[in-house]
Short mmCIF file of C-alpha atoms and ligand atoms in Angstrom, two decimals:
data_model
loop_
_atom_site.label_atom_id
_atom_site.label_comp_id
_atom_site.label_asym_id
_atom_site.label_seq_id
_atom_site.Cartn_x
_atom_site.Cartn_y
_atom_site.Cartn_z
CA MET A 1 -212.56 62.29 22.30
CA LYS A 2 -213.23 58.79 23.63
CA LYS A 3 -216.51 59.73 25.31
CA MET A 4 -217.60 61.47 22.14
CA LEU A 5 -216.69 58.49 19.97
CA ASP A 6 -218.52 56.16 22.34
CA GLY A 7 -221.69 58.23 21.90
CA GLU A 8 -221.84 59.32 25.55
CA LEU A 9 -222.35 62.94 24.48
CA GLY A 10 -225.08 62.22 21.92
CA SER A 11 -225.20 60.83 18.41
CA GLY A 12 -224.57 64.23 16.73
CA THR A 13 -221.33 64.72 18.62
CA GLN A 14 -220.44 61.10 17.89
CA ILE A 15 -220.78 61.72 14.11
CA ALA A 16 -218.57 64.80 14.41
CA ALA A 17 -215.94 62.89 16.44
CA GLU A 18 -215.93 60.11 13.87
CA MET A 19 -215.29 62.67 11.11
CA ILE A 20 -212.35 64.18 12.97
CA THR A 21 -210.96 60.70 13.68
CA ALA A 22 -211.31 59.61 10.05
CA LEU A 23 -209.50 62.74 8.80
CA ALA A 24 -206.75 62.28 11.39
CA LYS A 25 -206.26 58.72 10.14
CA ILE A 26 -206.22 59.73 6.45
CA TYR A 27 -203.60 62.42 7.08
CA ASP A 28 -201.59 60.32 9.53
CA ALA A 29 -202.09 62.85 12.33
CA ASP A 30 -199.96 62.97 15.45
CA GLY A 31 -202.97 62.73 17.78
CA PHE A 32 -205.58 65.42 18.33
CA LEU A 33 -205.38 69.10 19.26
CA PRO A 34 -207.91 71.28 21.04
CA VAL A 35 -208.97 74.24 18.86
CA LYS A 36 -209.80 77.75 20.04
CA SER A 37 -212.40 78.48 17.35
CA SER A 38 -214.01 77.46 14.08
CA GLN A 39 -215.11 79.41 11.02
CA ILE A 40 -217.62 77.43 9.03
CA SER A 41 -218.27 77.73 5.30
CA GLY A 42 -220.93 75.93 3.29
CA VAL A 43 -223.79 78.19 4.29
CA SER A 44 -225.44 79.37 1.08
CA TYR A 45 -228.39 77.20 0.08
CA LYS A 46 -227.16 77.69 -3.49
CA ASN A 47 -224.06 75.66 -2.59
CA ILE A 48 -225.22 73.10 -0.04
CA GLY A 49 -228.82 72.41 -1.12
CA GLU A 50 -231.04 69.74 0.45
CA ALA A 51 -228.18 67.30 1.04
CA GLY A 52 -226.44 69.90 3.22
CA ILE A 53 -229.58 70.59 5.22
CA GLU A 54 -230.09 66.87 5.78
CA PHE A 55 -226.54 66.55 7.14
CA LEU A 56 -226.98 69.52 9.47
CA GLU A 57 -230.30 68.19 10.72
CA SER A 58 -228.79 64.78 11.45
CA LEU A 59 -226.32 66.51 13.78
CA ARG A 60 -229.00 68.70 15.30
CA SER A 61 -231.32 65.77 16.06
CA GLY A 62 -228.37 64.09 17.79
CA ASP A 63 -228.07 66.96 20.31
CA ALA A 64 -224.75 68.29 18.99
CA ARG A 65 -223.71 71.81 20.15
CA ALA A 66 -220.61 73.89 19.50
CA ARG A 67 -217.98 73.43 22.21
CA VAL A 68 -215.77 76.30 21.06
CA ARG A 69 -216.48 79.67 19.51
CA ALA A 70 -217.81 79.04 16.01
CA THR A 71 -218.71 81.68 13.45
CA LEU A 72 -220.45 81.35 10.12
CA ASN A 73 -219.50 82.29 6.57
CA PRO A 74 -221.75 84.37 4.30
CA CYS A 75 -225.05 82.82 3.26
CA GLY A 76 -226.98 83.26 0.01
CA LEU A 77 -228.75 86.56 0.73
CA ASP A 78 -228.96 89.65 2.87
CA LEU A 79 -231.12 88.64 5.81
CA ASP A 80 -232.59 92.13 6.31
CA SER A 81 -232.89 93.44 2.76
CA TRP A 82 -233.38 90.32 0.61
CA ARG A 83 -236.73 91.52 -0.72
CA GLU A 84 -235.48 94.99 -1.60
CA LEU A 85 -232.44 93.47 -3.33
CA GLY A 86 -234.66 91.21 -5.45
CA PHE A 87 -234.02 87.75 -3.98
CA PRO A 88 -236.84 85.23 -4.57
CA GLU A 89 -238.96 84.36 -1.53
CA ALA A 90 -238.54 80.60 -2.13
CA PHE A 91 -234.76 81.00 -1.88
CA TYR A 92 -235.16 82.98 1.35
CA ARG A 93 -237.21 80.15 2.87
CA ASP A 94 -234.63 77.53 1.93
CA GLN A 95 -231.78 79.70 3.21
CA ALA A 96 -233.63 80.23 6.49
CA ARG A 97 -233.76 76.43 7.00
CA VAL A 98 -229.98 76.23 6.63
CA LEU A 99 -229.46 79.02 9.14
CA ASP A 100 -231.94 77.52 11.61
CA ALA A 101 -229.98 74.28 11.52
CA TYR A 102 -226.65 76.03 12.19
CA ASN A 103 -228.25 78.14 14.90
CA ALA A 104 -229.54 75.04 16.66
CA LEU A 105 -225.98 73.70 16.67
CA GLY A 106 -224.81 76.79 18.56
CA ILE A 107 -223.00 78.44 15.66
CA GLU A 108 -222.94 82.27 15.75
CA MET A 109 -224.96 83.78 12.91
CA THR A 110 -222.18 86.18 11.87
CA CYS A 111 -222.51 85.34 8.14
CA SER A 112 -219.21 86.99 7.27
CA CYS A 113 -215.93 85.82 5.74
CA THR A 114 -213.85 88.18 7.89
CA PRO A 115 -214.48 86.72 11.37
CA TYR A 116 -211.22 88.24 12.58
CA LEU A 117 -212.86 91.67 12.23
CA LEU A 118 -215.78 90.50 14.37
CA GLY A 119 -214.02 89.28 17.48
CA ASN A 120 -213.15 85.74 16.33
CA CYS A 121 -209.52 86.75 16.02
CA PRO A 122 -207.01 84.08 17.07
CA ALA A 123 -203.62 85.05 18.47
CA LYS A 124 -200.27 83.97 17.07
CA GLY A 125 -199.77 80.27 17.70
CA ASP A 126 -203.44 79.50 18.42
CA HIS A 127 -204.75 76.33 16.81
CA VAL A 128 -208.09 76.84 15.06
CA ALA A 129 -210.18 74.94 12.53
CA TRP A 130 -211.31 77.34 9.84
CA SER A 131 -212.87 76.86 6.48
CA GLU A 132 -213.34 79.81 4.04
CA SER A 133 -210.13 79.99 2.09
CA SER A 134 -209.55 83.75 2.40
CA ALA A 135 -209.98 83.64 6.18
CA ILE A 136 -207.69 80.61 6.46
CA SER A 137 -204.99 82.47 4.56
CA TYR A 138 -205.36 85.57 6.74
CA ALA A 139 -205.39 83.55 10.00
CA ASN A 140 -202.26 81.57 9.10
CA SER A 141 -200.25 84.23 7.32
CA VAL A 142 -201.16 87.59 8.87
CA LEU A 143 -202.29 86.56 12.37
CA GLY A 144 -199.84 83.68 12.76
CA ALA A 145 -202.58 81.32 13.95
CA MET A 146 -202.52 77.69 12.80
CA THR A 147 -205.24 76.09 10.74
CA ASN A 148 -205.52 73.61 7.94
CA ARG A 149 -207.58 74.40 4.89
CA GLU A 150 -210.72 72.86 6.36
CA GLY A 151 -213.88 72.16 4.44
CA GLY A 152 -217.22 73.31 5.88
CA PRO A 153 -218.11 69.86 7.32
CA SER A 154 -214.72 69.33 8.99
CA ALA A 155 -214.69 72.84 10.47
CA LEU A 156 -218.17 72.14 11.81
CA ALA A 157 -217.02 68.79 13.24
CA SER A 158 -214.20 70.63 15.03
CA ALA A 159 -216.68 73.16 16.41
CA LEU A 160 -218.85 70.34 17.76
CA THR A 161 -215.99 68.38 19.31
CA GLY A 162 -213.51 71.15 20.10
CA PHE A 163 -210.73 69.15 18.40
CA THR A 164 -208.88 68.69 15.14
CA GLY A 165 -206.23 66.23 13.99
CA ASN A 166 -202.62 67.31 14.57
CA PHE A 167 -201.36 67.34 10.98
CA GLY A 168 -200.65 69.73 8.09
CA LEU A 169 -200.28 73.38 9.05
CA HIS A 170 -200.66 72.60 12.76
CA LEU A 171 -197.11 71.27 12.58
CA GLU A 172 -194.21 73.74 12.43
CA LYS A 173 -192.37 71.67 9.82
CA ASN A 174 -195.19 72.21 7.32
CA ARG A 175 -195.13 76.00 7.77
CA ILE A 176 -191.64 76.29 6.32
CA PRO A 177 -191.71 77.97 2.88
CA ARG A 178 -191.08 75.71 -0.10
CA GLN A 179 -190.96 78.39 -2.79
CA SER A 180 -189.17 81.70 -2.94
CA VAL A 181 -191.08 84.43 -4.75
CA VAL A 182 -189.09 87.47 -5.77
CA ILE A 183 -191.14 90.52 -6.75
CA ARG A 184 -189.36 92.75 -9.23
CA CYS A 185 -192.22 95.07 -10.14
CA ASN A 186 -194.28 97.64 -8.24
CA ILE A 187 -197.09 96.05 -6.29
CA GLU A 188 -198.89 98.93 -4.62
CA SER A 189 -202.63 99.05 -5.07
CA TYR A 190 -205.45 96.77 -3.95
CA LEU A 191 -205.78 95.65 -7.57
CA ASP A 192 -202.06 94.88 -7.83
CA PHE A 193 -202.24 92.66 -4.77
CA GLY A 194 -205.23 90.80 -6.19
CA THR A 195 -203.57 90.31 -9.57
CA LEU A 196 -200.39 89.08 -7.92
CA GLY A 197 -202.45 86.68 -5.83
CA LEU A 198 -204.28 85.28 -8.85
CA MET A 199 -201.02 84.69 -10.63
CA LEU A 200 -199.20 83.18 -7.67
CA GLY A 201 -202.07 80.87 -6.76
CA LYS A 202 -201.89 79.32 -10.21
CA LYS A 203 -198.13 78.82 -9.99
CA LEU A 204 -197.92 77.67 -6.38
CA GLY A 205 -200.86 75.29 -6.00
CA GLN A 206 -200.63 74.30 -2.31
CA ASP A 207 -197.04 75.40 -1.69
CA VAL A 208 -196.07 77.84 1.07
CA PRO A 209 -194.23 80.81 -0.50
CA PHE A 210 -191.71 83.20 1.02
CA ILE A 211 -192.27 86.51 -0.76
CA THR A 212 -189.62 89.21 -1.01
CA GLY A 213 -189.77 92.55 -2.76
CA LEU A 214 -193.08 93.86 -1.40
CA LYS A 215 -192.75 97.22 0.35
CA LYS A 216 -193.93 97.21 3.94
CA GLU A 217 -196.00 100.38 3.51
CA HIS A 218 -198.04 98.69 0.77
CA CYS A 219 -198.71 95.57 2.84
CA THR A 220 -201.79 96.95 4.58
CA PRO A 221 -204.27 94.50 6.14
CA GLU A 222 -206.68 95.21 3.24
CA ASN A 223 -204.06 94.46 0.60
CA LEU A 224 -202.94 91.30 2.39
CA ARG A 225 -206.57 90.15 2.63
CA GLN A 226 -206.88 90.63 -1.11
CA LEU A 227 -203.57 88.86 -1.83
CA GLY A 228 -204.43 85.83 0.29
CA ALA A 229 -208.00 85.58 -1.00
CA ALA A 230 -206.82 85.59 -4.61
CA MET A 231 -204.01 83.06 -4.00
CA ALA A 232 -206.43 80.75 -2.26
CA ALA A 233 -208.93 81.07 -5.12
CA SER A 234 -206.71 80.46 -8.15
CA GLY A 235 -204.61 77.98 -6.16
CA ALA A 236 -204.86 76.40 -2.74
CA VAL A 237 -202.34 78.54 -0.86
CA ALA A 238 -203.27 78.47 2.83
CA LEU A 239 -200.15 80.17 4.21
CA TYR A 240 -197.66 82.69 2.85
CA HIS A 241 -194.80 84.63 4.40
CA VAL A 242 -193.87 88.17 3.38
CA ASP A 243 -190.34 89.27 4.20
CA GLY A 244 -190.35 91.90 6.95
CA VAL A 245 -194.14 91.86 7.25
CA THR A 246 -195.84 88.63 8.37
CA PRO A 247 -195.25 87.21 11.86
CA GLU A 248 -193.38 84.03 10.95
CA ALA A 249 -191.29 85.53 8.14
CA LYS A 250 -188.29 86.38 10.31
CA LYS A 251 -187.50 82.83 11.37
CA HIS A 252 -187.97 81.51 7.84
CA ALA A 253 -185.79 84.21 6.27
CA VAL A 254 -182.96 82.81 8.37
CA SER A 255 -183.65 79.29 7.13
CA ILE A 256 -183.55 80.46 3.53
CA LYS A 257 -180.25 82.30 3.92
CA LYS A 258 -178.71 79.18 5.41
CA GLY A 259 -179.94 77.26 2.40
CA GLU A 260 -181.45 74.56 4.60
CA ILE A 261 -184.17 73.89 2.07
CA THR A 262 -184.19 73.96 -1.70
CA ILE A 263 -186.11 76.93 -3.01
CA PRO A 264 -186.55 77.44 -6.73
CA SER A 265 -186.91 81.17 -7.36
CA MET A 266 -189.62 82.82 -9.38
CA GLU A 267 -189.59 86.26 -10.94
CA ILE A 268 -192.64 88.34 -11.61
CA SER A 269 -192.39 91.19 -14.06
CA GLU A 270 -195.31 91.32 -16.46
CA LEU A 271 -198.41 91.32 -14.30
CA ASP A 272 -200.60 92.82 -16.99
CA GLU A 273 -200.14 89.75 -19.11
CA ILE A 274 -201.54 87.53 -16.43
CA VAL A 275 -205.10 88.68 -16.05
CA ASP A 276 -207.29 89.38 -19.03
CA VAL A 277 -209.95 91.79 -17.81
CA VAL A 278 -212.89 90.61 -19.89
CA PRO A 279 -213.40 86.97 -20.76
CA ALA A 280 -212.83 86.71 -24.52
CA LYS A 281 -216.02 84.76 -25.05
CA LYS A 282 -218.18 87.74 -24.01
CA ASP A 283 -219.45 89.53 -27.05
CA VAL A 284 -218.74 93.11 -25.96
CA ALA A 285 -216.70 95.85 -27.55
CA GLY A 286 -215.86 99.44 -26.55
CA ALA A 287 -217.88 100.40 -23.49
CA LEU A 288 -219.91 97.85 -21.57
CA LYS A 289 -223.11 98.82 -19.76
CA VAL A 290 -222.66 97.93 -16.11
CA ASP A 291 -225.50 96.37 -14.09
CA MET A 292 -223.57 96.09 -10.85
CA VAL A 293 -220.34 97.21 -9.26
CA PHE A 294 -219.28 94.86 -6.47
CA LEU A 295 -216.86 95.81 -3.67
CA GLY A 296 -216.23 94.01 -0.40
CA CYS A 297 -214.62 90.66 -1.17
CA PRO A 298 -213.44 89.65 1.38
CA HIS A 299 -216.05 91.53 3.44
CA TYR A 300 -215.01 95.12 4.07
CA SER A 301 -214.25 96.59 7.47
CA ARG A 302 -216.21 99.63 8.64
CA GLN A 303 -213.38 101.90 7.60
CA ASP A 304 -213.24 100.35 4.11
CA VAL A 305 -216.97 100.99 3.65
CA MET A 306 -216.77 104.54 4.99
CA ASP A 307 -213.87 105.38 2.67
CA ILE A 308 -216.09 104.51 -0.30
CA LEU A 309 -219.22 106.22 1.01
CA GLU A 310 -217.50 109.50 1.88
CA GLY A 311 -216.52 109.92 -1.76
CA LEU A 312 -220.06 109.30 -2.94
CA ARG A 313 -221.97 111.81 -0.79
CA GLY A 314 -224.42 113.74 -2.98
CA LYS A 315 -223.44 111.91 -6.18
CA LYS A 316 -225.81 110.20 -8.59
CA LEU A 317 -225.09 106.63 -9.64
CA HIS A 318 -226.01 104.95 -12.93
CA ALA A 319 -225.30 101.37 -11.84
CA THR A 320 -226.11 99.48 -8.67
CA LEU A 321 -223.21 99.44 -6.21
CA TRP A 322 -223.01 96.59 -3.72
CA ILE A 323 -220.57 96.99 -0.82
CA ALA A 324 -220.42 93.74 1.15
CA THR A 325 -219.67 93.81 4.86
CA ALA A 326 -220.75 92.34 8.20
CA ARG A 327 -224.26 92.97 9.54
CA THR A 328 -222.98 94.89 12.57
CA VAL A 329 -221.03 97.25 10.28
CA LYS A 330 -224.04 97.79 8.02
CA LYS A 331 -226.28 98.51 10.98
CA SER A 332 -223.93 101.09 12.46
CA ILE A 333 -223.58 102.88 9.12
CA LEU A 334 -227.30 102.89 8.38
CA GLU A 335 -227.90 104.51 11.77
CA ASP A 336 -226.00 107.56 10.52
CA THR A 337 -228.99 109.19 8.85
CA ASP A 338 -227.04 112.34 8.02
CA LEU A 339 -224.80 110.21 5.80
CA THR A 340 -227.46 107.92 4.33
CA ARG A 341 -229.68 110.90 3.34
CA GLN A 342 -226.86 112.01 1.05
CA LEU A 343 -226.36 108.64 -0.63
CA ASP A 344 -227.91 107.57 -3.94
CA PRO A 345 -230.42 104.73 -3.37
CA ARG A 346 -228.48 102.58 -5.86
CA ILE A 347 -225.78 102.22 -3.19
CA LYS A 348 -226.51 99.03 -1.28
CA ILE A 349 -224.55 98.16 1.82
CA VAL A 350 -225.10 94.44 1.74
CA SER A 351 -224.50 92.10 4.66
CA ASP A 352 -224.59 88.34 5.26
CA THR A 353 -223.76 87.47 1.66
CA CYS A 354 -221.67 88.31 -1.38
CA ILE A 355 -221.99 88.20 -5.12
CA VAL A 356 -220.19 84.84 -5.37
CA VAL A 357 -222.31 82.82 -2.95
CA CYS A 358 -225.69 84.44 -3.77
CA PRO A 359 -227.88 83.21 -6.65
CA ILE A 360 -226.79 86.05 -8.92
CA ASP A 361 -228.68 84.77 -11.97
CA ALA A 362 -231.96 85.18 -10.07
CA LEU A 363 -231.19 88.90 -9.65
CA GLY A 364 -231.06 89.53 -13.42
CA ILE A 365 -227.46 90.81 -13.28
CA LYS A 366 -225.65 90.48 -16.61
CA SER A 367 -222.51 92.55 -16.11
CA VAL A 368 -220.34 93.15 -13.06
CA VAL A 369 -217.29 95.29 -12.36
CA THR A 370 -215.28 94.34 -9.27
CA ASN A 371 -211.96 95.18 -7.62
CA SER A 372 -211.66 91.72 -6.06
CA GLY A 373 -209.34 89.14 -7.59
CA LYS A 374 -211.23 86.33 -5.85
CA ALA A 375 -214.67 87.52 -6.98
CA TYR A 376 -213.34 88.02 -10.52
CA PHE A 377 -211.87 84.51 -10.51
CA TYR A 378 -215.16 82.82 -9.62
CA LEU A 379 -217.57 85.09 -11.52
CA LYS A 380 -215.75 84.74 -14.83
CA ASN A 381 -216.84 81.09 -14.91
CA ASN A 382 -220.48 82.18 -15.13
CA GLU A 383 -221.33 81.90 -18.84
CA SER A 384 -224.16 84.42 -18.66
CA LEU A 385 -222.10 87.15 -16.98
CA ALA A 386 -219.63 89.75 -18.30
CA VAL A 387 -217.05 90.41 -15.58
CA VAL A 388 -214.54 93.23 -15.51
CA TYR A 389 -211.69 93.52 -13.00
CA ARG A 390 -210.63 97.08 -12.19
CA ASP A 391 -209.06 99.08 -9.39
CA THR A 392 -211.28 100.60 -6.73
CA GLN A 393 -211.34 104.08 -8.25
CA ALA A 394 -212.30 102.73 -11.67
CA CYS A 395 -215.07 100.69 -10.01
CA ILE A 396 -216.44 103.86 -8.44
CA GLU A 397 -216.30 105.65 -11.78
CA SER A 398 -218.24 102.77 -13.36
CA ALA A 399 -220.90 103.00 -10.67
CA LEU A 400 -221.22 106.72 -11.40
CA SER A 401 -221.29 106.46 -15.19
CA GLY A 402 -223.01 103.08 -15.56
CA THR A 403 -220.38 101.94 -18.07
CA VAL A 404 -216.88 100.55 -18.19
CA ALA A 405 -214.36 100.74 -21.01
CA ILE A 406 -213.26 97.34 -22.26
CA GLY A 407 -209.59 96.60 -22.82
CA ARG A 408 -206.47 96.10 -20.80
CA ARG A 409 -206.58 97.46 -17.29
CA THR A 410 -205.09 100.88 -16.74
FE1 F3S B 1 -216.09 86.49 1.18
FE2 F3S B 1 -217.69 86.01 -0.81
FE3 F3S B 1 -215.30 86.94 -1.24
S1 F3S B 1 -217.44 84.75 0.97
S2 F3S B 1 -214.04 86.14 0.40
S3 F3S B 1 -216.95 88.02 -0.15
S4 F3S B 1 -216.28 85.34 -2.41
#
């Protein structure tokens, strides 16, 4: 770090080292730790704008380069199909400037929020510096890696220096659960896990929960991705433990039984009361015409995408269906011409972006149905959008019919 701080490795690296040092000081870090990888958010031009580009270019002109593996979050459009999907050319040009700047810094142009499906998959106990709240949650909780809830700039600074401050979730003492969550209702489906996550995030804020009452067979990687993404959206939960499921749960279950820490308990029984499916302010009644069905938040794996597509062979859609995934997954699926010939052209396998970080208003979309708790949470703040949260099967039915019934979820 000293050489970097002294500017011996260039002014860009010096800026990054100063950022890491300042954060370490603010959080009273116990020195610095080398990190194995970074995942960097703050990529969509819609979110970072000119100020973000200026910052990236200041690092680039100072010769900074990634010193560890560093992957990138989704950007504001699909880099292959932006024209076909209706994105404005001016936005494409601005987005390209952002990506050029990251590329020049040596960041991999993965443009996905599930880096752990793309080879940037830390092992248990690895220290990493990730931003993207859903990926942070998955890395800490499901993989057992150790990362703080970094912002885009601090994750980038770690990529450029190879270090982070030793504080927060890098320390074992901060990974101990502070809240016990007892589940007394059936949490089975993808939607259930998202709803539970939305509710828990609100209640927990930043606390680390120890969750009991979830059945192991329902805790699939997909459902845990959805749970963590939703908890990190409605709250700031960066780590959770699930009894009998997640890698650090065993040692913490022992701590709880011994009563070494005080854990207020929380019961969950009326999930349907927690999430209202259609924002009350939207003036819709009965059946809503659906412009878009959105699946793939967090980005789907290849298997997730194939499961959806297999059920849609030869069927006609009446609403656009976006399925968000990584570019490599999209490419491999589109190469299967036998499959794609049988798919309605309204099915769009979309890579590099998602409905939350893209400029959705520019696409003329007025109503969305999604199965993602996180996407629902952010989209419902858009005043010009009607947003409906349904399970995956109901989403598919909406894509086929072009409508969705309004009311409590079924
Ligand atoms: Fe990923 Fe976008 Fe959801 S970045 S986690 S698909 S909001």
